[in-house]
Amino acid sequence: MSCVFCEIAQKQIPATIEWEDEEYIAIRDINPQAPVHILIMPKQHFRNVEEAESSVVGRLIEIAQRLARERGLDRGYRIVINTGPEGGQTIYHLHIHLLGGRPFGWPPG
Ligand code: 5GP
Ligand code: ZN
């Protein structure tokens, strides 16, 4: 099964890489919804948050916190995990969105 985020993680297709280590990678969203819009994901394929261990999800949030600090998002930011069709998930490789640099409304659309 081909997966665009697996291909990005394996450097088979290009992306703007914001940060990476052996197991995780953070890339700029191709269609950014805010001045900072970074996708953070494990290099290993998990379909979504339903499939991943909580330690993996915890690590994603830790990376988001660090990137938010490094990007100077001291006035706040939003972390989003779209899950399943009603959750608005379009790419079925676990990722979290780190959004910042502008105010966000609530409730979401
Ligand atoms: P989801 O709706 O699954 O939570 O979010 C998928 C996100 O991936 C979207 O914000 C979309 O803009 C982004 N995206 C889709 N394809 C690519 C791609 O090829 N490269 C990058 N960098 N982002 C992508
Ligand atoms: Zn994948």
PDB file of C-alpha atoms and ligand atoms in Angstrom:
ATOM      1  CA  MET A   1       0.000   0.000   0.000  1.00  0.00           C
ATOM      2  CA  SER A   2       1.468   3.348  -0.950  1.00  0.00           C
ATOM      3  CA  CYS A   3       1.366   6.082   1.685  1.00  0.00           C
ATOM      4  CA  VAL A   4       2.492   9.630   0.974  1.00  0.00           C
ATOM      5  CA  PHE A   5       3.816  10.191   4.526  1.00  0.00           C
ATOM      6  CA  CYS A   6       5.775   6.903   4.463  1.00  0.00           C
ATOM      7  CA  GLU A   7       7.299   8.106   1.191  1.00  0.00           C
ATOM      8  CA  ILE A   8       8.181  11.478   2.739  1.00  0.00           C
ATOM      9  CA  ALA A   9       9.652   9.771   5.829  1.00  0.00           C
ATOM     10  CA  GLN A  10      11.770   7.551   3.567  1.00  0.00           C
ATOM     11  CA  LYS A  11      12.844  10.588   1.467  1.00  0.00           C
ATOM     12  CA  GLN A  12      11.261   9.132  -1.662  1.00  0.00           C
ATOM     13  CA  ILE A  13       9.298  12.329  -2.204  1.00  0.00           C
ATOM     14  CA  PRO A  14      10.353  15.800  -1.085  1.00  0.00           C
ATOM     15  CA  ALA A  15       9.044  17.855   1.816  1.00  0.00           C
ATOM     16  CA  THR A  16      10.284  20.791   3.854  1.00  0.00           C
ATOM     17  CA  ILE A  17      11.685  19.060   6.916  1.00  0.00           C
ATOM     18  CA  GLU A  18      11.436  21.143  10.086  1.00  0.00           C
ATOM     19  CA  TRP A  19      13.008  18.553  12.390  1.00  0.00           C
ATOM     20  CA  GLU A  20      13.701  14.826  12.514  1.00  0.00           C
ATOM     21  CA  ASP A  21      15.350  12.071  14.472  1.00  0.00           C
ATOM     22  CA  GLU A  22      15.619   8.310  13.896  1.00  0.00           C
ATOM     23  CA  GLU A  23      11.951   7.625  14.572  1.00  0.00           C
ATOM     24  CA  TYR A  24      10.006  10.854  14.052  1.00  0.00           C
ATOM     25  CA  ILE A  25       9.813  13.587  11.430  1.00  0.00           C
ATOM     26  CA  ALA A  26       8.214  17.050  11.331  1.00  0.00           C
ATOM     27  CA  ILE A  27       7.400  18.657   7.968  1.00  0.00           C
ATOM     28  CA  ARG A  28       5.760  21.858   6.768  1.00  0.00           C
ATOM     29  CA  ASP A  29       2.165  21.317   5.657  1.00  0.00           C
ATOM     30  CA  ILE A  30       1.871  21.667   1.872  1.00  0.00           C
ATOM     31  CA  ASN A  31      -1.307  23.755   2.307  1.00  0.00           C
ATOM     32  CA  PRO A  32      -0.630  25.775   5.477  1.00  0.00           C
ATOM     33  CA  GLN A  33      -3.613  27.090   7.451  1.00  0.00           C
ATOM     34  CA  ALA A  34      -1.545  29.392   9.666  1.00  0.00           C
ATOM     35  CA  PRO A  35       1.903  31.059   9.598  1.00  0.00           C
ATOM     36  CA  VAL A  36       3.216  27.984  11.436  1.00  0.00           C
ATOM     37  CA  HIS A  37       1.665  24.715  10.262  1.00  0.00           C
ATOM     38  CA  ILE A  38       3.829  21.693  10.941  1.00  0.00           C
ATOM     39  CA  LEU A  39       2.892  18.016  10.698  1.00  0.00           C
ATOM     40  CA  ILE A  40       4.642  15.748  13.189  1.00  0.00           C
ATOM     41  CA  MET A  41       4.575  11.999  12.639  1.00  0.00           C
ATOM     42  CA  PRO A  42       6.299   8.721  13.466  1.00  0.00           C
ATOM     43  CA  LYS A  43       8.310   7.307  10.569  1.00  0.00           C
ATOM     44  CA  GLN A  44       6.635   3.986  11.285  1.00  0.00           C
ATOM     45  CA  HIS A  45       3.198   3.657   9.704  1.00  0.00           C
ATOM     46  CA  PHE A  46       0.186   3.761  12.011  1.00  0.00           C
ATOM     47  CA  ARG A  47      -3.220   4.359  10.447  1.00  0.00           C
ATOM     48  CA  ASN A  48      -4.227   6.918  13.073  1.00  0.00           C
ATOM     49  CA  VAL A  49      -4.403   7.574  16.808  1.00  0.00           C
ATOM     50  CA  GLU A  50      -6.674   4.535  17.200  1.00  0.00           C
ATOM     51  CA  GLU A  51      -3.784   2.283  16.139  1.00  0.00           C
ATOM     52  CA  ALA A  52      -0.869   3.860  17.998  1.00  0.00           C
ATOM     53  CA  GLU A  53       0.361   3.309  21.532  1.00  0.00           C
ATOM     54  CA  SER A  54      -0.036   6.215  23.910  1.00  0.00           C
ATOM     55  CA  SER A  55       3.766   6.513  24.211  1.00  0.00           C
ATOM     56  CA  VAL A  56       3.952   7.366  20.490  1.00  0.00           C
ATOM     57  CA  VAL A  57       1.202   9.966  20.798  1.00  0.00           C
ATOM     58  CA  GLY A  58       2.928  11.398  23.873  1.00  0.00           C
ATOM     59  CA  ARG A  59       6.169  11.741  21.965  1.00  0.00           C
ATOM     60  CA  LEU A  60       4.383  13.583  19.132  1.00  0.00           C
ATOM     61  CA  ILE A  61       3.002  16.092  21.631  1.00  0.00           C
ATOM     62  CA  GLU A  62       6.412  16.506  23.258  1.00  0.00           C
ATOM     63  CA  ILE A  63       7.931  17.314  19.842  1.00  0.00           C
ATOM     64  CA  ALA A  64       5.097  19.779  19.140  1.00  0.00           C
ATOM     65  CA  GLN A  65       5.742  21.558  22.444  1.00  0.00           C
ATOM     66  CA  ARG A  66       9.425  21.871  21.646  1.00  0.00           C
ATOM     67  CA  LEU A  67       8.857  23.150  18.106  1.00  0.00           C
ATOM     68  CA  ALA A  68       6.258  25.640  19.422  1.00  0.00           C
ATOM     69  CA  ARG A  69       8.830  27.000  21.867  1.00  0.00           C
ATOM     70  CA  GLU A  70      11.510  27.161  19.174  1.00  0.00           C
ATOM     71  CA  ARG A  71       9.128  28.981  16.795  1.00  0.00           C
ATOM     72  CA  GLY A  72       8.315  31.543  19.506  1.00  0.00           C
ATOM     73  CA  LEU A  73       4.628  30.632  19.829  1.00  0.00           C
ATOM     74  CA  ASP A  74       4.527  32.006  23.357  1.00  0.00           C
ATOM     75  CA  ARG A  75       1.004  33.451  22.895  1.00  0.00           C
ATOM     76  CA  GLY A  76      -0.359  29.974  22.250  1.00  0.00           C
ATOM     77  CA  TYR A  77      -0.850  27.394  19.563  1.00  0.00           C
ATOM     78  CA  ARG A  78      -3.158  24.576  18.588  1.00  0.00           C
ATOM     79  CA  ILE A  79      -2.465  20.849  18.351  1.00  0.00           C
ATOM     80  CA  VAL A  80      -4.934  18.897  16.194  1.00  0.00           C
ATOM     81  CA  ILE A  81      -5.295  15.163  15.545  1.00  0.00           C
ATOM     82  CA  ASN A  82      -7.939  14.555  12.880  1.00  0.00           C
ATOM     83  CA  THR A  83      -9.193  10.985  13.194  1.00  0.00           C
ATOM     84  CA  GLY A  84     -11.418   9.111  10.738  1.00  0.00           C
ATOM     85  CA  PRO A  85     -13.851  10.464   8.162  1.00  0.00           C
ATOM     86  CA  GLU A  86     -15.924  12.593  10.541  1.00  0.00           C
ATOM     87  CA  GLY A  87     -12.752  13.823  12.200  1.00  0.00           C
ATOM     88  CA  GLY A  88     -11.568  15.207   8.872  1.00  0.00           C
ATOM     89  CA  GLN A  89      -8.627  12.832   8.448  1.00  0.00           C
ATOM     90  CA  THR A  90      -7.444  12.776   4.836  1.00  0.00           C
ATOM     91  CA  ILE A  91      -4.050  11.048   5.151  1.00  0.00           C
ATOM     92  CA  TYR A  92      -4.177   7.725   6.972  1.00  0.00           C
ATOM     93  CA  HIS A  93      -0.682   7.874   8.490  1.00  0.00           C
ATOM     94  CA  LEU A  94      -0.754   9.130  12.084  1.00  0.00           C
ATOM     95  CA  HIS A  95       0.240  12.796  12.361  1.00  0.00           C
ATOM     96  CA  ILE A  96      -0.473  15.754  14.572  1.00  0.00           C
ATOM     97  CA  HIS A  97      -0.863  19.319  13.335  1.00  0.00           C
ATOM     98  CA  LEU A  98       0.961  22.113  15.149  1.00  0.00           C
ATOM     99  CA  LEU A  99      -0.680  25.411  14.191  1.00  0.00           C
ATOM    100  CA  GLY A 100       0.311  28.856  15.382  1.00  0.00           C
ATOM    101  CA  GLY A 101       1.090  32.444  14.561  1.00  0.00           C
ATOM    102  CA  ARG A 102      -2.516  33.656  14.444  1.00  0.00           C
ATOM    103  CA  PRO A 103      -5.590  33.441  16.710  1.00  0.00           C
ATOM    104  CA  PHE A 104      -7.944  30.496  16.190  1.00  0.00           C
ATOM    105  CA  GLY A 105     -11.682  30.339  16.703  1.00  0.00           C
ATOM    106  CA  TRP A 106     -13.813  27.794  18.508  1.00  0.00           C
ATOM    107  CA  PRO A 107     -15.812  25.684  17.746  1.00  0.00           C
ATOM    108  CA  PRO A 108     -13.890  24.294  14.774  1.00  0.00           C
ATOM    109  CA  GLY A 109     -15.658  23.944  11.426  1.00  0.00           C
TER     110      GLY A 109
HETATM  111  P1  5GP B   1      -5.396  15.386   7.866  1.00  0.00           P
HETATM  112  O1  5GP B   1      -6.636  16.005   7.255  1.00  0.00           O
HETATM  113  O2  5GP B   1      -5.222  13.950   7.410  1.00  0.00           O
HETATM  114  O3  5GP B   1      -5.321  15.569   9.326  1.00  0.00           O
HETATM  115  O4  5GP B   1      -4.201  16.249   7.308  1.00  0.00           O
HETATM  116  C1  5GP B   1      -3.414  15.943   6.215  1.00  0.00           C
HETATM  117  C2  5GP B   1      -2.562  17.180   5.955  1.00  0.00           C
HETATM  118  O5  5GP B   1      -1.498  16.805   5.106  1.00  0.00           O
HETATM  119  C3  5GP B   1      -3.300  18.331   5.261  1.00  0.00           C
HETATM  120  O6  5GP B   1      -3.203  19.497   6.058  1.00  0.00           O
HETATM  121  C4  5GP B   1      -2.577  18.486   3.931  1.00  0.00           C
HETATM  122  O7  5GP B   1      -2.432  19.823   3.518  1.00  0.00           O
HETATM  123  C5  5GP B   1      -1.233  17.831   4.199  1.00  0.00           C
HETATM  124  N1  5GP B   1      -0.621  17.181   3.052  1.00  0.00           N
HETATM  125  C6  5GP B   1      -1.226  16.363   2.148  1.00  0.00           C
HETATM  126  N2  5GP B   1      -0.350  15.902   1.241  1.00  0.00           N
HETATM  127  C7  5GP B   1       0.859  16.445   1.587  1.00  0.00           C
HETATM  128  C8  5GP B   1       2.164  16.343   1.015  1.00  0.00           C
HETATM  129  O8  5GP B   1       2.399  15.663   0.017  1.00  0.00           O
HETATM  130  N3  5GP B   1       3.148  17.034   1.636  1.00  0.00           N
HETATM  131  C9  5GP B   1       2.919  17.801   2.743  1.00  0.00           C
HETATM  132  N4  5GP B   1       3.964  18.445   3.271  1.00  0.00           N
HETATM  133  N5  5GP B   1       1.704  17.914   3.307  1.00  0.00           N
HETATM  134  C10 5GP B   1       0.685  17.247   2.726  1.00  0.00           C
HETATM  135 ZN    ZN B   2       2.449   5.655   6.096  1.00  0.00          ZN
END
